[in-house]
Backbone as a chain_set.jsonl record, in Angstrom:
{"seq": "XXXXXXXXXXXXXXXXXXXXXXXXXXXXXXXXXXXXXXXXXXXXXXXXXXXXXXXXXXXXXXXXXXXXXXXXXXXXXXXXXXXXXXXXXXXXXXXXXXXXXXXXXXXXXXXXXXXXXXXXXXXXXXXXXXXXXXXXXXXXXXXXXXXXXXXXXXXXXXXXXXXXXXXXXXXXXXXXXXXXXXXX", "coords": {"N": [[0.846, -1.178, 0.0], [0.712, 2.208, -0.594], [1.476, 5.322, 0.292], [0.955, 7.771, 0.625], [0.24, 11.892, 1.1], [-3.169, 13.118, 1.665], [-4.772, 15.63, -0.393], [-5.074, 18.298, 0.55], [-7.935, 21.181, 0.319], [-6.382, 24.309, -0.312], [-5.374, 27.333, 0.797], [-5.249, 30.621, -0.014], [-2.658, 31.855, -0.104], [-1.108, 29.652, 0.551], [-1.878, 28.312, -2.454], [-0.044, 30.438, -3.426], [2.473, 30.151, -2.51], [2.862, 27.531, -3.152], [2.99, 27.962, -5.89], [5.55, 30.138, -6.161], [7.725, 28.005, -5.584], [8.043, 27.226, -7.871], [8.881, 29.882, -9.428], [11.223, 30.348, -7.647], [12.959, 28.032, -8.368], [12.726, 28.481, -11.006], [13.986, 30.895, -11.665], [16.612, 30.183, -10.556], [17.316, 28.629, -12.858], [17.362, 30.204, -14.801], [19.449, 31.934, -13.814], [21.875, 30.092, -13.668], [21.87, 30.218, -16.689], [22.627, 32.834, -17.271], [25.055, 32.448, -16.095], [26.618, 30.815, -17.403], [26.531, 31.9, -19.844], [28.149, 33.711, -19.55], [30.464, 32.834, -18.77], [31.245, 31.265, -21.314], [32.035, 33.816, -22.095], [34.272, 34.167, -21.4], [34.336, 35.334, -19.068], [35.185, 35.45, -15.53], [34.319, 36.013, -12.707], [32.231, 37.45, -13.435], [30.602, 34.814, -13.877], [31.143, 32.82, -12.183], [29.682, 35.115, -10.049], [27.138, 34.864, -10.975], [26.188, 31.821, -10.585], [26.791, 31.226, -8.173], [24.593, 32.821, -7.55], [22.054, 31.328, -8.692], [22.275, 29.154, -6.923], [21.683, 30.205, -4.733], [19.391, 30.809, -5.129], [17.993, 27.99, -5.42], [17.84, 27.188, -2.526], [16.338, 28.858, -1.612], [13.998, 28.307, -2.701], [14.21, 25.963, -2.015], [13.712, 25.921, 0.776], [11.268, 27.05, 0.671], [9.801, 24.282, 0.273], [11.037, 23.353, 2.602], [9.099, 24.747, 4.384], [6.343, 24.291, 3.641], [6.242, 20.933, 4.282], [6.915, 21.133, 6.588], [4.952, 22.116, 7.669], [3.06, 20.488, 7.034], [1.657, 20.449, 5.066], [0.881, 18.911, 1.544], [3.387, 18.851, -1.112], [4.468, 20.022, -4.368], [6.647, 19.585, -6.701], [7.685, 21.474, -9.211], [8.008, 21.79, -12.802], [10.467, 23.609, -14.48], [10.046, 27.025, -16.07], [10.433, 28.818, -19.24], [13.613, 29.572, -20.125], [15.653, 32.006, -20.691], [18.188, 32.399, -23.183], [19.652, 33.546, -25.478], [21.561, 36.353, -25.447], [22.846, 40.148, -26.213], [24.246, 42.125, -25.388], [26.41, 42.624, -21.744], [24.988, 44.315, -19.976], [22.434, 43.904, -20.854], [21.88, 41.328, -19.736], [22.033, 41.727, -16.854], [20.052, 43.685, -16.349], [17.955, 42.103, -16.977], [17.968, 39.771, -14.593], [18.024, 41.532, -12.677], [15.255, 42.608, -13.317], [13.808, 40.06, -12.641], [14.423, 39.822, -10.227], [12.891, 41.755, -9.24], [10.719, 41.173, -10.031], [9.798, 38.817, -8.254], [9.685, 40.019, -5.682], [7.86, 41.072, -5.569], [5.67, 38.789, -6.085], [6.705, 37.846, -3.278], [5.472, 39.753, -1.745], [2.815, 39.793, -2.113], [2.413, 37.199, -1.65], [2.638, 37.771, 1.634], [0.575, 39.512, 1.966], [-1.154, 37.839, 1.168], [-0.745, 36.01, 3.68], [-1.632, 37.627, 6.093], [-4.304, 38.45, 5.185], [-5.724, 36.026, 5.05], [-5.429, 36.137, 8.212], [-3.438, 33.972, 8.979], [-0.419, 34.302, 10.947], [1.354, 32.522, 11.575], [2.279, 31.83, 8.717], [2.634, 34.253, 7.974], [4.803, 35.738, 9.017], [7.06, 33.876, 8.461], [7.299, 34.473, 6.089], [8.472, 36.939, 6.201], [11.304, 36.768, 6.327], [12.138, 36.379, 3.362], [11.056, 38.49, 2.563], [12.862, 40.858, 3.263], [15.162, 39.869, 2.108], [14.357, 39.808, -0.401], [14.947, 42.661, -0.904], [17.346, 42.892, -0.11], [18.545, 41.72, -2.205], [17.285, 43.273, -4.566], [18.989, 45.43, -4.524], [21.193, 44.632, -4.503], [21.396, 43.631, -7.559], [21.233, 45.982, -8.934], [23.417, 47.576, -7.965], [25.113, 46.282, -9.514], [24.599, 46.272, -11.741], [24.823, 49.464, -12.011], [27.347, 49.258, -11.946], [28.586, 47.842, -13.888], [27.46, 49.744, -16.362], [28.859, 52.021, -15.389], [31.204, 51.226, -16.526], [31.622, 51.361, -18.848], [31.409, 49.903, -21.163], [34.321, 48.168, -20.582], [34.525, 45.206, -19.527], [36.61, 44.04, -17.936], [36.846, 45.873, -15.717], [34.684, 46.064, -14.294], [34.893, 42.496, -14.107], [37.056, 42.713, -11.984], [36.084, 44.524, -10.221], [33.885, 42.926, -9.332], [35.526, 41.061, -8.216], [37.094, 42.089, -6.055], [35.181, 43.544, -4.45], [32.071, 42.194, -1.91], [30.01, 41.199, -3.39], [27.034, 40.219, -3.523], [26.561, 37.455, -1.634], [26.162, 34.649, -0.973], [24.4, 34.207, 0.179], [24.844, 34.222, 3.38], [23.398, 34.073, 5.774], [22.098, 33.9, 8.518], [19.502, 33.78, 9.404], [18.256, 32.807, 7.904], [15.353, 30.737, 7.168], [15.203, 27.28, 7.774], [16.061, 24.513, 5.329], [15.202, 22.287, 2.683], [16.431, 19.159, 2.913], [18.893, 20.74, 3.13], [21.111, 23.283, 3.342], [22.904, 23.864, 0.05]], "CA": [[0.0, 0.0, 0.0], [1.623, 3.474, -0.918], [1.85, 6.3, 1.315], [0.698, 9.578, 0.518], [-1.173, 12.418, 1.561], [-4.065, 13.099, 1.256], [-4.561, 16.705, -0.893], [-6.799, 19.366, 1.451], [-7.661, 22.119, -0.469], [-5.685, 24.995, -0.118], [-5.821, 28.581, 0.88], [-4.475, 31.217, -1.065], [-1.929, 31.728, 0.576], [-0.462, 27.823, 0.098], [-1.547, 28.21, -3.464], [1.104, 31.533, -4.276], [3.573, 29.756, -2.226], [3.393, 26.478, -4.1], [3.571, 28.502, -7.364], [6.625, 30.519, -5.917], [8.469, 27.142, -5.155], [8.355, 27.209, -9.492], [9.047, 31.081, -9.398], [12.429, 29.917, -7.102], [13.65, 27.219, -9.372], [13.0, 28.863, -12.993], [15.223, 32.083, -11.374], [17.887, 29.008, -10.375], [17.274, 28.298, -13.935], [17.794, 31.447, -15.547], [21.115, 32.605, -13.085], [22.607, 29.118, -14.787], [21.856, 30.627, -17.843], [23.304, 34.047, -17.154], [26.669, 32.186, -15.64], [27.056, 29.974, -18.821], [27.107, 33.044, -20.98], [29.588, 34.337, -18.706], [31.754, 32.033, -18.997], [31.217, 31.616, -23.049], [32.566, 35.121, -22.661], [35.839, 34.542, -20.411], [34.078, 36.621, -17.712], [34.933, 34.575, -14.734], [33.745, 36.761, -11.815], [30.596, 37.669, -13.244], [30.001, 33.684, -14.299], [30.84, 32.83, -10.349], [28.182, 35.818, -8.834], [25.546, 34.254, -11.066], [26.389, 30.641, -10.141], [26.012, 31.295, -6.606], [22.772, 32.88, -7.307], [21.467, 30.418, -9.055], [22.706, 27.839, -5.802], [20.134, 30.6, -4.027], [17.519, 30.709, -6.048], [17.423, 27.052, -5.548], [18.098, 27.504, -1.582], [14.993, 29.412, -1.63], [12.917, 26.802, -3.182], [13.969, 24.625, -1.009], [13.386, 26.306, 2.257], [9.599, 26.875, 0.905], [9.427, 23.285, 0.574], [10.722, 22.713, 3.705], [7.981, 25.055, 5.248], [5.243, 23.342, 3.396], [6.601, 20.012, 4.883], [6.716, 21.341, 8.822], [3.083, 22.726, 8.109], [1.891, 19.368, 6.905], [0.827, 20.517, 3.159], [1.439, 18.636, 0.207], [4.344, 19.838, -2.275], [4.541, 19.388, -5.58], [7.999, 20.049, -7.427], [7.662, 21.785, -10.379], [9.313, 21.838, -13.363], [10.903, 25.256, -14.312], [9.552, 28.032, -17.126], [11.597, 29.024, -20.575], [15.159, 30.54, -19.872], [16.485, 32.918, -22.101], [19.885, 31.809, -23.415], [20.972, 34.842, -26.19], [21.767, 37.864, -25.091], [23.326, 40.72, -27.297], [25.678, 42.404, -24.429], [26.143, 42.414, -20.385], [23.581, 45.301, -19.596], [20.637, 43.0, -21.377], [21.894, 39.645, -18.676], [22.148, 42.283, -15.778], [18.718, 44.353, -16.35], [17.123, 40.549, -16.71], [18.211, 39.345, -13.369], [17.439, 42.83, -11.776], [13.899, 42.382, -13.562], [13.394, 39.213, -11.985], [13.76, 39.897, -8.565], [11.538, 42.511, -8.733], [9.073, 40.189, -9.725], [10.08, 37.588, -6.393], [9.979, 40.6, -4.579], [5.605, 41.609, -6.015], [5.191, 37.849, -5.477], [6.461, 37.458, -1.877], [4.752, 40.574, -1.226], [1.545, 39.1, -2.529], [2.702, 36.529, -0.447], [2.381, 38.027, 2.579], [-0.526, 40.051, 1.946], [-2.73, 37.383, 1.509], [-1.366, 35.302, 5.015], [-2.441, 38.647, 6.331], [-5.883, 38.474, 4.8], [-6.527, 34.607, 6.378], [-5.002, 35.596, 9.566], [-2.452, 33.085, 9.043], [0.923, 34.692, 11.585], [2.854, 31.87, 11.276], [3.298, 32.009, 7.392], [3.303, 35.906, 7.806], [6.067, 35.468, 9.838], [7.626, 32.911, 7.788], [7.826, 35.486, 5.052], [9.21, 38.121, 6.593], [12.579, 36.445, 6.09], [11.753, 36.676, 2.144], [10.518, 40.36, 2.146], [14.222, 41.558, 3.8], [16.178, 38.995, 1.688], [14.043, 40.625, -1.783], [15.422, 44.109, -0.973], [19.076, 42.984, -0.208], [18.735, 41.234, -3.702], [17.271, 43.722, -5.702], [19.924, 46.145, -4.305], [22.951, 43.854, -5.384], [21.505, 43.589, -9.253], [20.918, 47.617, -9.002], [24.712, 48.009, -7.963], [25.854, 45.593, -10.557], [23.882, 47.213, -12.782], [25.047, 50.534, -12.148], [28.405, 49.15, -12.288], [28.236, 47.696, -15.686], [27.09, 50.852, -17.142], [29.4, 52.84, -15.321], [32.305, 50.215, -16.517], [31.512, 51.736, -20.359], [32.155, 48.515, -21.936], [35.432, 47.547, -19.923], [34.38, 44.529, -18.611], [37.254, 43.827, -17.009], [36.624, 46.65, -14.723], [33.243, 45.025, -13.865], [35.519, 41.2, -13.576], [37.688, 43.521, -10.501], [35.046, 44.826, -9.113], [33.452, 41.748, -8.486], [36.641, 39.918, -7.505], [37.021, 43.131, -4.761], [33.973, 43.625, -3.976], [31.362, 41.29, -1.955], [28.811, 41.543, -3.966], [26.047, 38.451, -3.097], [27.798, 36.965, -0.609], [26.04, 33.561, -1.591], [23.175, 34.11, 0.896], [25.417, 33.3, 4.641], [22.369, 34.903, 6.442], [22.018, 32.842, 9.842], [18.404, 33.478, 9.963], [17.611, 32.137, 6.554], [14.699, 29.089, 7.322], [15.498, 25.742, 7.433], [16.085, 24.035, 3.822], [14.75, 20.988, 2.902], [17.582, 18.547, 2.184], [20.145, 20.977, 3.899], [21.707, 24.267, 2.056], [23.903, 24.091, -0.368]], "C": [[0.891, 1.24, 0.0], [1.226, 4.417, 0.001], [1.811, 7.476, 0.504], [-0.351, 10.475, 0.979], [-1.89, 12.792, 0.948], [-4.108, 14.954, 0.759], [-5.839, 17.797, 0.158], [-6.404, 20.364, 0.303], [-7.069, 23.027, 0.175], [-5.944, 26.428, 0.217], [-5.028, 29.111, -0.346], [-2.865, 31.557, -0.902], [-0.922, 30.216, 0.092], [-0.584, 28.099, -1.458], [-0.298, 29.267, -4.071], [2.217, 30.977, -3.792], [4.276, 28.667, -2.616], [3.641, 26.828, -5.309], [5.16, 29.81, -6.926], [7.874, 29.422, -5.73], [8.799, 27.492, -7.389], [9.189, 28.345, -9.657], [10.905, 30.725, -8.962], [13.313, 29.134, -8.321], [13.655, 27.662, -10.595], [14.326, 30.197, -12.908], [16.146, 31.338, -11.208], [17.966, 29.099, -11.665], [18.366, 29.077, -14.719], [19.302, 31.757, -15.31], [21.702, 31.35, -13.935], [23.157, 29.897, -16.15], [22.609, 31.67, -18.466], [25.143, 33.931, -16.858], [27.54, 31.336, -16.924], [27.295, 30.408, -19.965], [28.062, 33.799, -20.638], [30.594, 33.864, -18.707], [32.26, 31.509, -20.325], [31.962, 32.476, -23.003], [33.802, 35.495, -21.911], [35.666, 35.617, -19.228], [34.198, 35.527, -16.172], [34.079, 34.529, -13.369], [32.142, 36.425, -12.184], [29.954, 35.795, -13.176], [29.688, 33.367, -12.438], [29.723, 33.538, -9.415], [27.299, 34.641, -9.319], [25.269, 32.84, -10.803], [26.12, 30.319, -9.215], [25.055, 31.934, -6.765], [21.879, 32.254, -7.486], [21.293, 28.961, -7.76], [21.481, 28.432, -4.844], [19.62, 30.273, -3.802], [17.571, 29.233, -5.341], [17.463, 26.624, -3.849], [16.613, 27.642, -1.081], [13.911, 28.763, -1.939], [12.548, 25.995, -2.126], [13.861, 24.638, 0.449], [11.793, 26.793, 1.969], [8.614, 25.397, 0.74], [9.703, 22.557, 1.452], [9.991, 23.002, 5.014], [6.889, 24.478, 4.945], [5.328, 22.168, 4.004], [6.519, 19.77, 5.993], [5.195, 21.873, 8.559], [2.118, 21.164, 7.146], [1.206, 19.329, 5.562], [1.628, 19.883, 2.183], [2.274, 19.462, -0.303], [4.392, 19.253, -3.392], [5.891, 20.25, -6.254], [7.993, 20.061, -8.69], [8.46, 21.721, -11.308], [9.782, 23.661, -13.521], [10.456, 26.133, -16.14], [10.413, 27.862, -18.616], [12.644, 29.691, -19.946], [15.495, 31.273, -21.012], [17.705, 32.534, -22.013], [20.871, 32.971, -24.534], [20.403, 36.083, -25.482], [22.591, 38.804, -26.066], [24.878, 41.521, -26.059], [24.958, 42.117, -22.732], [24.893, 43.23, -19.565], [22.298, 44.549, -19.645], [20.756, 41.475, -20.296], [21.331, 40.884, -17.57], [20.581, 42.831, -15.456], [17.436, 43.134, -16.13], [16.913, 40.391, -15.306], [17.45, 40.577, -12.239], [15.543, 42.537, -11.468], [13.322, 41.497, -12.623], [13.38, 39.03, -10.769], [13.352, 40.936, -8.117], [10.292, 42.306, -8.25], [9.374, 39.169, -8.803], [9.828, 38.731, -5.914], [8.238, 41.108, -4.728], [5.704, 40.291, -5.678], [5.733, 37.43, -3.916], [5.83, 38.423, -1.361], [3.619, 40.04, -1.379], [1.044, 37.686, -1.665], [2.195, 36.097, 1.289], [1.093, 38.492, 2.96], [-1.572, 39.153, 2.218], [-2.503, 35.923, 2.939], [-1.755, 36.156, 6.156], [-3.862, 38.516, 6.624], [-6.241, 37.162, 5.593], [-5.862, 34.593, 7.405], [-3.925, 34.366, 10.427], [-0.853, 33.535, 9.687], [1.378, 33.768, 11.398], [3.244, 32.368, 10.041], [3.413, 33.228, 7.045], [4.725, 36.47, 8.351], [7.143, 35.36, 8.969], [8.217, 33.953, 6.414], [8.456, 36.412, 4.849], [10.688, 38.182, 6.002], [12.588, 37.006, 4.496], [11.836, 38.215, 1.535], [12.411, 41.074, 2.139], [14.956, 40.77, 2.766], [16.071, 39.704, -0.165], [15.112, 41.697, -2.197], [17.03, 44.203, -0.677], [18.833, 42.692, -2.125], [18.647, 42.261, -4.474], [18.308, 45.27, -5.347], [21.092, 45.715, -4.521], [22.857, 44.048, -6.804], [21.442, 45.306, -9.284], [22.465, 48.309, -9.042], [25.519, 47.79, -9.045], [25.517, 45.877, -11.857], [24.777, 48.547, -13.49], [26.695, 50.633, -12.268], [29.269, 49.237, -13.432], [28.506, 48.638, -16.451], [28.102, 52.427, -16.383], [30.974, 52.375, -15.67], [32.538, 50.816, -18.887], [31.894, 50.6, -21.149], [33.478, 47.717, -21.467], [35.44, 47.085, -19.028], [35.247, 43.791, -17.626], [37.495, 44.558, -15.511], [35.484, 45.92, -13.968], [33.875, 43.704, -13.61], [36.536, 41.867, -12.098], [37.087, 43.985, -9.853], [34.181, 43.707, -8.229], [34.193, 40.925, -7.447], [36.581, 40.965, -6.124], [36.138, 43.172, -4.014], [32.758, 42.121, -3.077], [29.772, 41.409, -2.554], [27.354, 40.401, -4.424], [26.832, 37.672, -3.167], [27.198, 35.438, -0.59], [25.132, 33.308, -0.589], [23.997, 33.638, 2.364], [24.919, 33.989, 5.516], [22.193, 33.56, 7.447], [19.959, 32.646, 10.155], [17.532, 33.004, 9.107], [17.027, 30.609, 7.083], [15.125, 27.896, 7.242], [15.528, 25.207, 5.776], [15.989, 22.848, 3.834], [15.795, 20.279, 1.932], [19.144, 18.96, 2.474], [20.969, 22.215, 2.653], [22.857, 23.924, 1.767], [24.822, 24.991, -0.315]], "O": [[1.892, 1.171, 0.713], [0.271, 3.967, 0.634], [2.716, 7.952, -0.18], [-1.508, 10.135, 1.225], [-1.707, 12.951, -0.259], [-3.48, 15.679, 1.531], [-7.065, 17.827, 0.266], [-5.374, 20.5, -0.357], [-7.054, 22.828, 1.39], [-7.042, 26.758, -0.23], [-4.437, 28.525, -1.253], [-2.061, 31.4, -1.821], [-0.103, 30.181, -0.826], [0.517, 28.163, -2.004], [0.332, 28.934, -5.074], [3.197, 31.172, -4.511], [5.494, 28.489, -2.614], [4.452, 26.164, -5.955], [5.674, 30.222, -7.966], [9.009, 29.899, -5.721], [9.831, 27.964, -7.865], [10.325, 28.064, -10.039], [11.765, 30.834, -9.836], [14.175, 29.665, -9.021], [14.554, 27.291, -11.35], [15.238, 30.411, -13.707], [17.045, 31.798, -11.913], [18.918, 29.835, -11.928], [19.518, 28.857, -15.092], [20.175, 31.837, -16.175], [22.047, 31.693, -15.066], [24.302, 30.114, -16.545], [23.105, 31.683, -19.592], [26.072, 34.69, -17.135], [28.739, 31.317, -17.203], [27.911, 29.883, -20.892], [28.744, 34.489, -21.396], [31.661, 34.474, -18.645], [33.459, 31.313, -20.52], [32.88, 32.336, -23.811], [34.291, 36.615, -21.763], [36.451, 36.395, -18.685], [33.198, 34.885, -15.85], [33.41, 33.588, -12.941], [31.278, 35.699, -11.695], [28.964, 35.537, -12.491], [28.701, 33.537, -11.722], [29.081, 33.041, -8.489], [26.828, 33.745, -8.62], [24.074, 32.546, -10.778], [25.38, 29.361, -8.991], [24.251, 31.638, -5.881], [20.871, 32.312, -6.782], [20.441, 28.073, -7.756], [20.602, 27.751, -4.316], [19.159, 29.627, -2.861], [16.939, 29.376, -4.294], [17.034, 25.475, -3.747], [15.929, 26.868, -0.412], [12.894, 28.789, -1.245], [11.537, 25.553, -1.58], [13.901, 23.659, 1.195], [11.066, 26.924, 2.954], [7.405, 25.25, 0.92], [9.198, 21.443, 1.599], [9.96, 22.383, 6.078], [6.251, 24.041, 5.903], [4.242, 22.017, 4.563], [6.202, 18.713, 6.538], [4.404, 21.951, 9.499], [0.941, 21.02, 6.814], [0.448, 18.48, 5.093], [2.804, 20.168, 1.956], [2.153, 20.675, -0.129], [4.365, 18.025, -3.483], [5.971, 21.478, -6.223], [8.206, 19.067, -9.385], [9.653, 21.598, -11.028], [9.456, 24.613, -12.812], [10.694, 25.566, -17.206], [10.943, 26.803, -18.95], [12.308, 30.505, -19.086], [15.534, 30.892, -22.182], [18.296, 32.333, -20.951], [22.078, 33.213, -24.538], [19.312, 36.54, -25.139], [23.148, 38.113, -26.919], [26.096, 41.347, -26.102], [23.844, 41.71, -22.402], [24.1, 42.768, -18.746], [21.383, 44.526, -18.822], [19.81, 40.7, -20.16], [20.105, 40.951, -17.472], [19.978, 42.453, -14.451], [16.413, 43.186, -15.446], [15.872, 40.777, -14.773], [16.625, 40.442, -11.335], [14.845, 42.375, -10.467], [12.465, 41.9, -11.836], [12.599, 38.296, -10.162], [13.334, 41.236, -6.924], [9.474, 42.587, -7.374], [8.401, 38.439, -8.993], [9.371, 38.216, -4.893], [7.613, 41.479, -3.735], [5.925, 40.346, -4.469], [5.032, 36.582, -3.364], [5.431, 38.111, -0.239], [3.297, 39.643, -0.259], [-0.038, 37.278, -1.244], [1.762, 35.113, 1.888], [0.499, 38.105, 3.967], [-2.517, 39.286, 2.995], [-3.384, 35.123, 3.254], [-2.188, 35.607, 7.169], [-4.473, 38.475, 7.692], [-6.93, 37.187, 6.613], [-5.503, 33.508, 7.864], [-3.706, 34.027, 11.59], [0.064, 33.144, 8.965], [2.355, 34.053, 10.704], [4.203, 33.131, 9.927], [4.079, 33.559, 6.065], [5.422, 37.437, 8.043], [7.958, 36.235, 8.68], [9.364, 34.04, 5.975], [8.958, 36.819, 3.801], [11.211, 39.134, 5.423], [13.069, 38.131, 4.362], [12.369, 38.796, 0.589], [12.976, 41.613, 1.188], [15.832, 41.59, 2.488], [16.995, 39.989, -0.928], [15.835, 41.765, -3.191], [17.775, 45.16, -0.89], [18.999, 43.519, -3.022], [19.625, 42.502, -5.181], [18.171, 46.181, -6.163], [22.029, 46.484, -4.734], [23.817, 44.503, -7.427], [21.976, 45.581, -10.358], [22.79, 49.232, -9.789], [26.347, 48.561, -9.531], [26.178, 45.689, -12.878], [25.208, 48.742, -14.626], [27.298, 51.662, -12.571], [30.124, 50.017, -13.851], [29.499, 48.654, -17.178], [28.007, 53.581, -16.803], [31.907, 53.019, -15.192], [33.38, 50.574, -19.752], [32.936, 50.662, -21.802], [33.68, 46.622, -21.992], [35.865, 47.504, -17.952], [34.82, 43.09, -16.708], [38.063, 44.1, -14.52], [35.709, 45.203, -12.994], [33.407, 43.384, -12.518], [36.531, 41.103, -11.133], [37.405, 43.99, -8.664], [33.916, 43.624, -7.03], [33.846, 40.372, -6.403], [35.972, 40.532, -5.146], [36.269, 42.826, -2.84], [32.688, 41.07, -3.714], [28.7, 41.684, -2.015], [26.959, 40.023, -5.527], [27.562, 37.21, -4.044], [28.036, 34.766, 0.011], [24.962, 32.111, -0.36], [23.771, 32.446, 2.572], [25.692, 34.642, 6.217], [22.174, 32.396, 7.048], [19.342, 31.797, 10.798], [16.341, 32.784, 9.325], [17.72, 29.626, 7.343], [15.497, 27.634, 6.098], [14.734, 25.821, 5.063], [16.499, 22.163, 4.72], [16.038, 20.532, 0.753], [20.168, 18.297, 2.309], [21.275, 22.001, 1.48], [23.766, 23.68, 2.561], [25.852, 24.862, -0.976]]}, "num_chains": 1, "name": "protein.A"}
């Protein structure tokens, strides 16, 4: 006889957080994507940030499937979206990445909002971590950004800056949730 649970339906809440577990892993995806053109392009630095972001991203995943797990709800492990793979220069990877944890940062807000709305404090709680972790993020791609473009095409200035600089420090936040399976 097989062993599984049984599916309760879900709030809303559970449903944005099981579609953020996807959200997590397609951004893993993508940073791959961004480090593999980086390294196509003898950039070693930049390939390394986005490598460890991508180790994140998938960090992140896996610490919302190991809150679904302590709260007893089904998980389902998605697969992951389309990746973009050409790019024309570094500005069009950088502005991407930026993009995208804007949008993590409207969906954990959305997040929160609605364990708000059902009165749910634990997983308002639970999110908190998320909300603070958004706004470091989208303040690293904003720097690296502004780096870039203040680097005028001499990406080796942008490969020393990184090497100097800590610039996503590969997430070694002590109060980052439990991870299911144990962070990489």
């Amino acid at each position: 006889m097989a062993l599984t649970k049984k599916k309760e339906p879900r709030s809303k809440f559970y449903e944005l957080l099981q579609a953020q577990i996807h959200n997590e892993f397609n951004a893993s995806q993508q940073y791959i994507a961004l480090a593999v053109w980086f390294d196509a392009e003898d950039l070693p630095q930049l390939a390394k940030h986005f490598y460890k972001q991508s180790v994140e991203e998938r960090n992140h995943a896996m610490a919302l499937v190991q809150y679904m797990l302590d709260r007893d709800h089904h998980v389902e492990i998605p697969g992951t979206g389309e990746v973009r793979n050409d790019f024309s220069s570094v500005t069009e990877l950088i502005e991407l990445a930026l993009n995208q944890e804007k949008e993590v940062a409207a969906d954990i807000s959305a997040m929160a909002k609605a364990a708000r709305a059902e009165e749910d404090y634990i997983s308002e709680q639970f999110v908190q971590w998320f909300l603070k972790e958004q706004v470091e993020e989208i303040s690293q791609m904003n720097t690296l950004l502004n780096v870039v473009k203040r680097a005028n095409g001499n990406l080796f200035e942008v490969e020393n800056h990184l090497y100097r600089e800590s610039v996503g420090d590969g997430g070694t936040d002590s109060q980052m949730p439990p991870v299911a399976g144990g962070k990489l």
